[in-house]
Tab-separated table of C-alpha atoms and ligand atoms in Angstrom:
chain	number	residue	atom	x	y	z
A	1	MET	CA	-40.327	-22.510	0.370
A	2	TYR	CA	-44.119	-22.492	0.388
A	3	GLN	CA	-46.154	-25.038	-1.487
A	4	PHE	CA	-47.058	-24.362	-5.130
A	5	ASN	CA	-48.479	-26.187	-8.137
A	6	TYR	CA	-46.038	-27.009	-10.912
A	7	GLN	CA	-47.248	-27.027	-14.512
A	8	LYS	CA	-45.158	-27.701	-17.582
A	9	ALA	CA	-46.609	-25.857	-20.566
A	10	GLY	CA	-46.518	-27.554	-23.976
A	11	SER	CA	-47.178	-24.428	-26.019
A	12	GLN	CA	-47.330	-20.661	-25.692
A	13	ASP	CA	-51.117	-20.748	-25.512
A	14	ASP	CA	-50.919	-23.428	-22.857
A	15	ALA	CA	-48.567	-21.297	-20.782
A	16	VAL	CA	-50.688	-18.172	-21.062
A	17	SER	CA	-53.939	-19.944	-20.243
A	18	ALA	CA	-52.339	-21.741	-17.295
A	19	LEU	CA	-51.180	-18.410	-15.960
A	20	SER	CA	-54.502	-16.646	-16.576
A	21	SER	CA	-56.442	-19.302	-14.713
A	22	ALA	CA	-54.023	-19.476	-11.788
A	23	GLU	CA	-54.753	-17.482	-8.670
A	24	ASP	CA	-51.226	-16.043	-8.574
A	25	GLY	CA	-49.098	-17.748	-11.193
A	26	LYS	CA	-45.538	-17.121	-12.380
A	27	PHE	CA	-43.706	-18.200	-15.501
A	28	LEU	CA	-40.619	-20.247	-14.689
A	29	ALA	CA	-37.657	-19.847	-17.071
A	30	GLY	CA	-34.141	-20.612	-15.816
A	31	GLY	CA	-35.250	-20.164	-12.220
A	32	MET	CA	-32.029	-18.387	-11.281
A	33	THR	CA	-33.940	-15.516	-9.701
A	34	LEU	CA	-37.343	-17.031	-9.091
A	35	ILE	CA	-36.234	-20.165	-7.217
A	36	PRO	CA	-34.010	-18.327	-4.688
A	37	THR	CA	-36.899	-15.901	-4.122
A	38	LEU	CA	-39.141	-18.848	-3.299
A	39	LYS	CA	-36.497	-20.476	-1.130
A	40	MET	CA	-36.216	-17.325	0.942
A	41	ARG	CA	-40.011	-17.109	1.144
A	42	LEU	CA	-40.035	-13.681	-0.454
A	43	ALA	CA	-42.795	-14.794	-2.828
A	44	GLN	CA	-45.675	-17.224	-2.581
A	45	PRO	CA	-47.012	-17.960	-6.059
A	46	SER	CA	-49.857	-20.465	-6.302
A	47	ASN	CA	-48.575	-21.876	-9.622
A	48	LEU	CA	-45.303	-22.113	-11.497
A	49	VAL	CA	-45.700	-22.478	-15.244
A	50	ASP	CA	-42.501	-23.972	-16.650
A	51	LEU	CA	-41.632	-22.620	-20.099
A	52	SER	CA	-38.885	-25.115	-20.883
A	53	GLY	CA	-41.105	-27.531	-22.814
A	54	ILE	CA	-42.358	-24.988	-25.350
A	55	ASP	CA	-41.013	-25.334	-28.886
A	56	GLY	CA	-39.696	-22.274	-30.642
A	57	LEU	CA	-38.613	-20.222	-27.636
A	58	VAL	CA	-34.955	-21.274	-27.866
A	59	GLY	CA	-32.495	-20.230	-30.525
A	60	ILE	CA	-30.659	-17.457	-32.269
A	61	GLU	CA	-31.836	-16.387	-35.704
A	62	ASP	CA	-29.742	-14.361	-38.116
A	63	GLY	CA	-32.067	-11.914	-39.844
A	64	GLY	CA	-29.349	-10.118	-41.799
A	65	ASP	CA	-29.554	-6.635	-40.293
A	66	SER	CA	-30.893	-7.988	-37.008
A	67	ILE	CA	-30.516	-10.966	-34.682
A	68	THR	CA	-33.514	-12.474	-32.946
A	69	ILE	CA	-32.929	-14.412	-29.738
A	70	GLY	CA	-35.633	-16.643	-28.308
A	71	ALA	CA	-36.736	-15.858	-24.754
A	72	MET	CA	-35.665	-19.257	-23.377
A	73	THR	CA	-32.166	-19.032	-24.878
A	74	ARG	CA	-29.609	-19.505	-22.100
A	75	HIS	CA	-26.795	-17.037	-21.514
A	76	VAL	CA	-24.217	-19.697	-22.417
A	77	GLU	CA	-25.779	-20.099	-25.871
A	78	VAL	CA	-25.512	-16.373	-26.583
A	79	ALA	CA	-21.975	-16.304	-25.203
A	80	SER	CA	-20.903	-19.131	-27.501
A	81	SER	CA	-22.889	-18.147	-30.616
A	82	ASP	CA	-20.867	-17.451	-33.758
A	83	VAL	CA	-23.651	-15.335	-35.244
A	84	VAL	CA	-23.758	-13.093	-32.192
A	85	GLY	CA	-19.960	-13.013	-32.104
A	86	ILE	CA	-19.754	-11.794	-35.683
A	87	LYS	CA	-22.703	-9.411	-35.730
A	88	ILE	CA	-22.815	-8.015	-32.179
A	89	PRO	CA	-19.619	-9.029	-30.365
A	90	ALA	CA	-20.458	-6.719	-27.450
A	91	LEU	CA	-23.602	-8.753	-26.779
A	92	GLN	CA	-21.633	-11.988	-26.881
A	93	ARG	CA	-19.124	-10.682	-24.350
A	94	LEU	CA	-21.888	-9.309	-22.146
A	95	ALA	CA	-23.565	-12.730	-21.982
A	96	GLY	CA	-20.240	-14.428	-21.279
A	97	ASN	CA	-19.684	-12.271	-18.204
A	98	ILE	CA	-23.046	-12.814	-16.539
A	99	GLY	CA	-22.642	-14.389	-13.108
A	100	ASP	CA	-20.764	-17.676	-13.223
A	101	PRO	CA	-20.916	-20.811	-15.415
A	102	GLN	CA	-23.752	-22.374	-13.408
A	103	VAL	CA	-25.872	-19.250	-13.796
A	104	ARG	CA	-25.056	-18.960	-17.502
A	105	ASN	CA	-26.091	-22.571	-18.041
A	106	ARG	CA	-29.559	-21.968	-16.578
A	107	GLY	CA	-30.423	-18.273	-16.845
A	108	THR	CA	-32.328	-17.052	-19.912
A	109	ILE	CA	-32.499	-13.747	-21.755
A	110	GLY	CA	-36.287	-13.633	-21.432
A	111	GLY	CA	-36.117	-14.190	-17.674
A	112	SER	CA	-33.451	-11.561	-17.337
A	113	ILE	CA	-35.331	-8.777	-19.057
A	114	ALA	CA	-38.756	-9.735	-17.637
A	115	ASN	CA	-37.208	-9.593	-14.181
A	116	ASN	CA	-35.464	-6.238	-14.881
A	117	ASP	CA	-33.079	-6.505	-11.958
A	118	PRO	CA	-31.569	-3.007	-11.597
A	119	ALA	CA	-28.086	-4.558	-11.801
A	120	ALA	CA	-28.666	-7.056	-14.619
A	121	ASP	CA	-26.632	-6.870	-17.825
A	122	TYR	CA	-29.139	-7.661	-20.591
A	123	PRO	CA	-31.414	-4.663	-19.925
A	124	ALA	CA	-28.449	-2.435	-20.802
A	125	ALA	CA	-28.052	-4.220	-24.140
A	126	VAL	CA	-31.758	-4.056	-24.948
A	127	LEU	CA	-31.821	-0.308	-24.299
A	128	ALA	CA	-28.528	0.714	-25.953
A	129	LEU	CA	-29.039	-1.483	-29.002
A	130	ASN	CA	-32.645	-0.261	-29.306
A	131	ALA	CA	-33.928	-3.824	-29.374
A	132	THR	CA	-37.558	-4.826	-29.730
A	133	VAL	CA	-39.151	-7.135	-27.176
A	134	ILE	CA	-41.526	-9.569	-28.832
A	135	THR	CA	-44.339	-11.041	-26.763
A	136	ASN	CA	-47.276	-13.324	-27.432
A	137	LYS	CA	-49.372	-10.164	-27.911
A	138	ARG	CA	-47.249	-7.432	-29.465
A	139	GLU	CA	-43.863	-5.874	-30.078
A	140	ILE	CA	-42.521	-3.429	-27.493
A	141	ALA	CA	-39.752	-0.915	-28.211
A	142	ALA	CA	-36.858	-0.911	-25.726
A	143	ASP	CA	-37.623	2.640	-24.599
A	144	ASP	CA	-41.165	1.570	-23.634
A	145	PHE	CA	-40.319	-1.775	-22.037
A	146	PHE	CA	-38.505	-1.098	-18.753
A	147	ASP	CA	-40.527	0.620	-16.072
A	148	GLY	CA	-38.409	1.072	-12.959
A	149	MET	CA	-36.687	-1.325	-10.613
A	150	PHE	CA	-37.870	-4.940	-11.147
A	151	ALA	CA	-40.748	-3.595	-13.246
A	152	THR	CA	-41.637	-3.715	-16.931
A	153	ASN	CA	-44.633	-2.790	-19.034
A	154	LEU	CA	-45.495	-6.466	-19.535
A	155	GLU	CA	-49.050	-7.360	-18.633
A	156	GLU	CA	-49.728	-9.989	-15.971
A	157	ASP	CA	-50.101	-12.900	-18.367
A	158	GLU	CA	-47.897	-11.603	-21.178
A	159	LEU	CA	-45.139	-13.915	-22.332
A	160	VAL	CA	-41.858	-12.653	-23.757
A	161	THR	CA	-41.141	-14.867	-26.748
A	162	ALA	CA	-38.045	-13.251	-28.272
A	163	ILE	CA	-35.865	-10.156	-28.431
A	164	ARG	CA	-34.822	-8.648	-31.757
A	165	PHE	CA	-31.538	-6.736	-31.811
A	166	PRO	CA	-30.722	-4.528	-34.811
A	167	VAL	CA	-27.086	-4.997	-35.847
A	168	PRO	CA	-25.187	-1.850	-34.819
A	169	GLU	CA	-22.322	-0.162	-36.667
A	170	LYS	CA	-20.429	-0.598	-33.452
A	171	ALA	CA	-21.156	-1.331	-29.829
A	172	GLY	CA	-19.209	-1.943	-26.646
A	173	TYR	CA	-20.026	-2.960	-23.089
A	174	ALA	CA	-17.988	-2.543	-19.942
A	175	LYS	CA	-19.017	-3.611	-16.483
A	176	PHE	CA	-17.527	-3.101	-13.071
A	177	PRO	CA	-18.783	-6.253	-11.379
A	178	ASN	CA	-20.087	-6.368	-7.862
A	179	PRO	CA	-17.248	-8.347	-6.264
A	180	ALA	CA	-19.652	-10.691	-4.482
A	181	SER	CA	-22.529	-11.369	-6.895
A	182	ARG	CA	-20.853	-10.380	-10.186
A	183	TYR	CA	-23.955	-8.464	-11.188
A	184	ALA	CA	-23.120	-4.968	-12.448
A	185	LEU	CA	-22.086	-2.460	-9.806
A	186	VAL	CA	-22.091	-0.248	-12.881
A	187	GLY	CA	-22.373	-1.470	-16.468
A	188	VAL	CA	-22.432	0.780	-19.512
A	189	MET	CA	-23.252	-0.100	-23.090
A	190	VAL	CA	-22.464	2.339	-25.903
A	191	ALA	CA	-23.806	1.753	-29.396
A	192	GLN	CA	-24.096	3.405	-32.765
A	193	THR	CA	-26.919	2.064	-34.886
A	194	GLY	CA	-28.148	3.665	-38.098
A	195	GLY	CA	-26.208	6.794	-37.225
A	196	GLU	CA	-27.853	7.108	-33.793
A	197	THR	CA	-25.741	6.974	-30.624
A	198	ARG	CA	-27.284	5.352	-27.554
A	199	VAL	CA	-25.751	4.855	-24.137
A	200	SER	CA	-27.368	2.816	-21.384
A	201	VAL	CA	-26.392	2.403	-17.755
A	202	THR	CA	-27.257	-0.524	-15.508
A	203	GLY	CA	-26.435	-1.171	-11.871
A	204	ALA	CA	-26.441	2.479	-10.933
A	205	GLY	CA	-29.918	3.955	-11.233
A	206	GLN	CA	-32.491	3.953	-8.448
A	207	ASP	CA	-35.075	3.217	-11.125
A	208	GLY	CA	-33.023	0.551	-12.851
A	209	VAL	CA	-31.509	0.754	-16.294
A	210	PHE	CA	-31.509	4.187	-17.957
A	211	ARG	CA	-30.110	6.087	-20.926
A	212	ALA	CA	-27.340	8.569	-20.187
A	213	GLY	CA	-28.257	11.533	-22.379
A	214	GLU	CA	-25.138	13.492	-21.388
A	215	ILE	CA	-22.834	10.754	-22.626
A	216	GLU	CA	-24.940	10.217	-25.752
A	217	SER	CA	-24.468	13.903	-26.655
A	218	ALA	CA	-20.760	13.780	-25.906
A	219	LEU	CA	-20.271	10.682	-28.061
A	220	SER	CA	-22.458	12.031	-30.876
A	221	GLY	CA	-20.093	15.000	-30.989
A	222	SER	CA	-16.944	12.908	-30.803
A	223	TRP	CA	-16.919	9.111	-30.557
A	224	SER	CA	-13.947	8.730	-28.249
A	225	ALA	CA	-13.092	7.310	-24.861
A	226	ASP	CA	-11.953	10.767	-23.737
A	227	ALA	CA	-15.283	12.335	-24.658
A	228	ALA	CA	-17.089	9.739	-22.544
A	229	LYS	CA	-14.689	10.082	-19.644
A	230	GLY	CA	-15.007	13.855	-19.717
A	231	VAL	CA	-18.701	13.719	-18.818
A	232	LYS	CA	-19.268	14.375	-15.149
A	233	MET	CA	-22.381	12.479	-14.100
A	234	SER	CA	-24.606	13.767	-11.335
A	235	ASP	CA	-25.154	11.360	-8.449
A	236	ASP	CA	-28.805	12.371	-8.057
A	237	ASP	CA	-31.060	9.329	-8.419
A	238	LEU	CA	-28.155	6.871	-8.242
A	239	ASN	CA	-28.011	3.922	-5.853
A	240	SER	CA	-26.006	3.952	-2.695
A	241	ASP	CA	-25.475	0.626	-0.941
A	242	ILE	CA	-22.876	-1.360	0.979
A	243	HIS	CA	-20.824	-1.906	-2.182
A	244	ALA	CA	-20.689	1.585	-3.619
A	245	SER	CA	-21.852	5.102	-2.817
A	246	ALA	CA	-23.858	7.121	-5.331
A	247	GLU	CA	-20.811	9.387	-5.853
A	248	TYR	CA	-18.611	6.400	-6.691
A	249	ARG	CA	-21.227	5.036	-9.061
A	250	ALA	CA	-21.426	8.425	-10.812
A	251	HIS	CA	-17.653	8.318	-11.270
A	252	LEU	CA	-17.772	4.716	-12.511
A	253	ILE	CA	-20.388	5.535	-15.169
A	254	SER	CA	-17.984	7.830	-17.060
A	255	VAL	CA	-15.096	5.404	-16.607
A	256	MET	CA	-17.122	2.389	-17.783
A	257	ALA	CA	-18.495	4.419	-20.705
A	258	SER	CA	-14.964	5.241	-21.813
A	259	ARG	CA	-13.923	1.591	-21.503
A	260	ALA	CA	-17.003	0.568	-23.466
A	261	VAL	CA	-15.996	2.963	-26.264
A	262	ASP	CA	-12.487	1.474	-26.235
A	263	ALA	CA	-13.959	-2.032	-26.414
A	264	ALA	CA	-16.489	-1.163	-29.112
A	265	SER	CA	-16.327	-2.993	-32.418
B	1	MET	CA	-2.684	-8.337	-7.466
B	2	ILE	CA	0.031	-9.756	-9.669
B	3	GLY	CA	2.050	-11.894	-7.311
B	4	PHE	CA	2.214	-13.157	-3.735
B	5	THR	CA	5.197	-14.681	-1.971
B	6	ALA	CA	5.045	-16.195	1.511
B	7	VAL	CA	7.819	-17.783	3.544
B	8	ASP	CA	6.921	-19.471	6.824
B	9	ASP	CA	8.676	-21.265	9.646
B	10	VAL	CA	6.511	-24.294	10.435
B	11	GLY	CA	9.139	-26.404	12.177
B	12	ARG	CA	9.644	-29.833	10.618
B	13	VAL	CA	7.680	-30.250	7.390
B	14	VAL	CA	6.016	-33.649	7.594
B	15	ASN	CA	3.924	-33.439	4.401
B	16	PRO	CA	5.006	-30.615	2.054
B	17	MET	CA	1.832	-30.763	-0.022
B	18	ILE	CA	-0.398	-30.265	3.001
B	19	VAL	CA	1.828	-27.452	4.251
B	20	ALA	CA	1.572	-25.654	0.895
B	21	GLY	CA	-2.193	-26.217	0.817
B	22	GLN	CA	-2.634	-24.796	4.301
B	23	VAL	CA	-0.590	-21.735	3.401
B	24	HIS	CA	-2.593	-21.229	0.176
B	25	GLY	CA	-5.846	-21.340	2.126
B	26	GLY	CA	-4.506	-18.958	4.739
B	27	LEU	CA	-3.336	-16.475	2.128
B	28	ALA	CA	-6.740	-16.545	0.454
B	29	GLN	CA	-8.373	-15.791	3.800
B	30	GLY	CA	-5.905	-13.008	4.462
B	31	VAL	CA	-6.443	-11.414	1.057
B	32	GLY	CA	-10.185	-11.778	1.620
B	33	GLN	CA	-9.950	-9.951	4.927
B	34	ALA	CA	-7.777	-7.220	3.418
B	35	VAL	CA	-9.844	-6.368	0.364
B	36	LEU	CA	-13.081	-8.352	0.133
B	37	GLU	CA	-14.757	-9.669	3.254
B	38	GLY	CA	-16.793	-7.685	5.745
B	39	CYS	CA	-20.007	-8.146	7.707
B	40	VAL	CA	-22.241	-5.095	7.427
B	41	TYR	CA	-25.275	-4.399	9.612
B	42	ASP	CA	-27.823	-1.635	9.180
B	43	ASP	CA	-28.911	0.707	11.977
B	44	ASP	CA	-31.594	-1.744	13.098
B	45	GLY	CA	-29.122	-4.575	13.463
B	46	GLN	CA	-30.193	-6.342	10.283
B	47	LEU	CA	-27.310	-8.191	8.618
B	48	LEU	CA	-26.921	-6.788	5.094
B	49	THR	CA	-24.286	-9.279	4.004
B	50	GLY	CA	-26.468	-12.290	4.715
B	51	SER	CA	-25.630	-14.287	1.588
B	52	TYR	CA	-22.785	-14.707	-0.874
B	53	MET	CA	-24.607	-12.328	-3.200
B	54	ASP	CA	-23.394	-9.568	-0.842
B	55	TYR	CA	-20.644	-11.095	1.284
B	56	THR	CA	-17.523	-11.369	-0.837
B	57	MET	CA	-15.690	-14.633	-0.245
B	58	PRO	CA	-12.319	-14.774	-1.962
B	59	ARG	CA	-12.512	-16.965	-5.068
B	60	ALA	CA	-9.855	-18.367	-7.351
B	61	ASP	CA	-10.141	-15.507	-9.823
B	62	ASP	CA	-9.591	-12.940	-7.068
B	63	LEU	CA	-6.133	-14.366	-6.370
B	64	PRO	CA	-2.776	-14.590	-8.126
B	65	ASN	CA	-0.615	-17.717	-8.193
B	66	PHE	CA	1.101	-18.061	-4.834
B	67	ASP	CA	4.781	-18.560	-4.420
B	68	VAL	CA	5.260	-20.330	-1.075
B	69	ALA	CA	8.332	-21.617	0.730
B	70	THR	CA	9.340	-22.713	4.206
B	71	GLN	CA	12.380	-21.660	6.186
B	72	SER	CA	12.190	-24.017	9.105
B	73	VAL	CA	13.780	-23.959	12.523
B	74	MET	CA	12.951	-27.265	14.218
B	75	GLY	CA	10.457	-26.991	17.058
B	76	ALA	CA	11.996	-27.642	20.471
B	77	SER	CA	8.832	-28.410	22.447
B	78	ASN	CA	7.791	-31.730	20.938
B	79	PRO	CA	9.465	-34.886	19.643
B	80	LEU	CA	8.185	-34.330	16.043
B	81	GLU	CA	9.851	-30.893	16.016
B	82	VAL	CA	6.758	-29.422	14.345
B	83	LYS	CA	5.294	-25.952	14.995
B	84	GLY	CA	1.996	-25.931	13.146
B	85	VAL	CA	0.823	-24.444	9.896
B	86	GLY	CA	-2.922	-24.065	10.390
B	87	GLU	CA	-3.248	-20.287	10.151
B	88	VAL	CA	0.155	-18.957	9.267
B	89	GLY	CA	-0.894	-17.745	5.818
B	90	ALA	CA	-3.688	-15.627	7.278
B	91	ILE	CA	-1.416	-13.752	9.688
B	92	GLY	CA	1.003	-11.875	7.482
B	93	SER	CA	-1.192	-11.508	4.419
B	94	PRO	CA	-3.646	-8.769	5.503
B	95	PRO	CA	-0.917	-6.271	6.465
B	96	ALA	CA	1.088	-7.211	3.352
B	97	VAL	CA	-1.863	-6.444	1.085
B	98	VAL	CA	-2.836	-3.260	2.908
B	99	ASN	CA	0.776	-2.061	2.863
B	100	ALA	CA	0.908	-2.659	-0.876
B	101	ILE	CA	-2.227	-0.548	-1.326
B	102	LEU	CA	-0.845	2.222	0.888
B	103	ASP	CA	2.429	2.121	-1.004
B	104	ALA	CA	0.511	2.668	-4.248
B	105	LEU	CA	-1.438	5.539	-2.684
B	106	ALA	CA	1.579	7.130	-0.941
B	107	PRO	CA	2.167	9.751	-3.682
B	108	LEU	CA	-1.352	11.026	-2.926
B	109	GLY	CA	-0.591	11.402	0.766
B	110	VAL	CA	-2.936	8.576	1.834
B	111	GLU	CA	-1.564	7.013	5.017
B	112	ASN	CA	-4.397	4.905	6.328
B	113	ILE	CA	-7.190	2.763	4.949
B	114	SER	CA	-9.510	0.387	6.751
B	115	MET	CA	-10.158	-3.210	5.807
B	116	PRO	CA	-11.658	-4.400	3.638
B	117	ALA	CA	-10.059	-1.949	1.236
B	118	THR	CA	-12.820	-2.238	-1.359
B	119	PRO	CA	-12.715	-0.275	-4.628
B	120	ASN	CA	-15.199	2.174	-3.102
B	121	ARG	CA	-12.950	2.785	-0.071
B	122	VAL	CA	-9.824	3.176	-2.169
B	123	TRP	CA	-11.642	5.665	-4.398
B	124	GLN	CA	-12.904	7.600	-1.375
B	125	ALA	CA	-9.388	7.737	0.056
B	126	ILE	CA	-8.122	9.111	-3.253
B	127	GLN	CA	-10.907	11.722	-3.356
B	128	ALA	CA	-10.156	12.825	0.199
B	129	SER	CA	-6.398	12.903	-0.283
B	130	SER	CA	-4.657	16.133	0.648
B	131	VAL	CA	-2.356	16.019	-2.389
B	132	ARG	CA	-5.289	15.709	-4.762
B	133	GLN	CA	-7.214	18.510	-3.077
B	134	ALA	CA	-4.187	20.791	-3.184
B	135	ALA	CA	-3.865	20.143	-6.924
B	136	GLU	CA	-7.481	21.143	-7.629
C	1	FAD	C1	-25.344	-16.083	-8.433
C	1	FAD	C2	-26.038	-15.322	-9.524
C	1	FAD	C3	-25.331	-14.384	-10.246
C	1	FAD	C4	-25.941	-13.666	-11.265
C	1	FAD	N1	-25.203	-12.737	-11.922
C	1	FAD	C5	-25.782	-12.027	-12.900
C	1	FAD	C6	-25.036	-11.052	-13.625
C	1	FAD	O1	-23.819	-10.863	-13.430
C	1	FAD	N2	-25.682	-10.342	-14.591
C	1	FAD	C7	-27.002	-10.552	-14.881
C	1	FAD	O2	-27.529	-9.883	-15.758
C	1	FAD	N3	-27.729	-11.487	-14.220
C	1	FAD	C8	-27.156	-12.218	-13.250
C	1	FAD	N4	-27.905	-13.169	-12.609
C	1	FAD	C9	-29.333	-13.383	-13.035
C	1	FAD	C10	-29.452	-14.502	-14.085
C	1	FAD	O3	-28.563	-14.268	-15.101
C	1	FAD	C11	-30.836	-14.640	-14.779
C	1	FAD	O4	-30.870	-13.852	-15.925
C	1	FAD	C12	-31.966	-14.188	-14.001
C	1	FAD	O5	-31.934	-14.915	-12.809
C	1	FAD	C13	-33.353	-14.358	-14.666
C	1	FAD	O6	-33.406	-15.354	-15.658
C	1	FAD	P1	-34.053	-16.796	-15.407
C	1	FAD	O7	-34.129	-17.425	-16.744
C	1	FAD	O8	-33.330	-17.520	-14.363
C	1	FAD	O9	-35.537	-16.408	-14.963
C	1	FAD	P2	-36.465	-16.929	-13.755
C	1	FAD	O10	-35.775	-16.840	-12.451
C	1	FAD	O11	-37.052	-18.268	-14.093
C	1	FAD	O12	-37.612	-15.852	-13.861
C	1	FAD	C14	-37.410	-14.505	-13.458
C	1	FAD	C15	-38.704	-13.712	-13.612
C	1	FAD	O13	-39.030	-13.495	-14.997
C	1	FAD	C16	-40.287	-14.047	-15.326
C	1	FAD	N5	-40.128	-14.638	-16.660
C	1	FAD	C17	-39.202	-15.567	-17.026
C	1	FAD	N6	-39.279	-15.813	-18.348
C	1	FAD	C18	-40.290	-15.049	-18.809
C	1	FAD	C19	-40.849	-14.854	-20.101
C	1	FAD	N7	-40.397	-15.509	-21.197
C	1	FAD	N8	-41.882	-13.976	-20.246
C	1	FAD	C20	-42.335	-13.305	-19.166
C	1	FAD	N9	-41.859	-13.430	-17.928
C	1	FAD	C21	-40.835	-14.287	-17.749
C	1	FAD	C22	-40.564	-15.062	-14.235
C	1	FAD	O14	-41.967	-15.244	-14.061
C	1	FAD	C23	-39.921	-14.415	-13.039
C	1	FAD	O15	-40.760	-13.436	-12.485
C	1	FAD	C24	-27.318	-13.894	-11.578
C	1	FAD	C25	-28.042	-14.851	-10.860
C	1	FAD	C26	-27.430	-15.566	-9.842
C	1	FAD	C27	-28.228	-16.580	-9.096
């Protein structure tokens, strides 16, 4: 680990101004990705701006036809939330299967989507549920937020403050976990919200999370596990690594989509 | 994996709890070798499985409950009549697991699979199987 300055922000404005005046600053949320990156000397930020002291970034708010989750809300809180369990059970289950208990006790939803790991679970939920990312500056629609592997359309000093999920008619998530890390080797979320069918895929795409238009059309025609399984995905633009070939990932997308339909409620 | 039974001859059992614990550990290692663990290097010699994010150690939720027993013939070479239990679990378990996988794949004509038999490898073996290709 290289040396850095640690700052604990007391407010959103504090955090943003600390970051703007730093030479190369980073927000620190749960640290589950950032700290290992520092330990392995893959990054050398001049300043870490800790978000954990800021009021109002933690919590789950029931807005009737939507749920708003604060950026610093830990995975364990989403996984054990009654509101999420009643309104979007797929999201509750997704959070409960992230990594392991230690990771769920530290990792945050804001950190997860800001990081946009190509195998992370939450990006799939944000995209399939057509969520809105709320920052200190603006609101960003899910389709405009993710911008390729480990990249988003957030500006340098833009702080994610919350994510607003519309309550779907039904939604389901199925993931085939990487046996070592438990990130998604392939994860698929299917959702129907306001009559619209959306299907997102994480873990598989070379550019990170994406919408599977073929499966969306199939499920719009007939919402059934068979319809999802019948779609033959192309392996173009899919990842190939030591855990799974692109062909296997293509196969898994249809299988996970069909399991997600079966699990949907 | 729904069950796992192991019977070993360890000579005289001095402490049954330690014997069972050793066998449990050995079985976990054997299952790991059969389906999970493998060091992978790229063409430049860089280790790709350099951390537990990529190297799959067997963990409790990868394993079933073990059913272990001993069937002991006293050791003749030492006064305690022991034989040793350090690695016995790891010896029979890899072939047992791989044979179970091959038994499941036998109707497809798959006769060989290398360790670790990961989901990707099992799927590839199914894709390449002669029975499946003949059916298509
Ligand atoms: C062993 C292990 C297993 C894991 N398994 C899974 C898994 O199965 N599925 C999964 O989805 N994830 C998994 N994760 C990732 C984990 O769940 C966290 O979501 C992830 O590490 C990022 O969240 P964090 O709060 O730790 O963010 P940090 O590590 O603190 O930050 C990550 C990045 O986001 C930025 N950031 C953080 N918060 C904000 C914000 N509010 N606004 C703007 N930028 C921000 C930081 O500057 C940093 O660049 C795993 C992690 C580990 C270590």
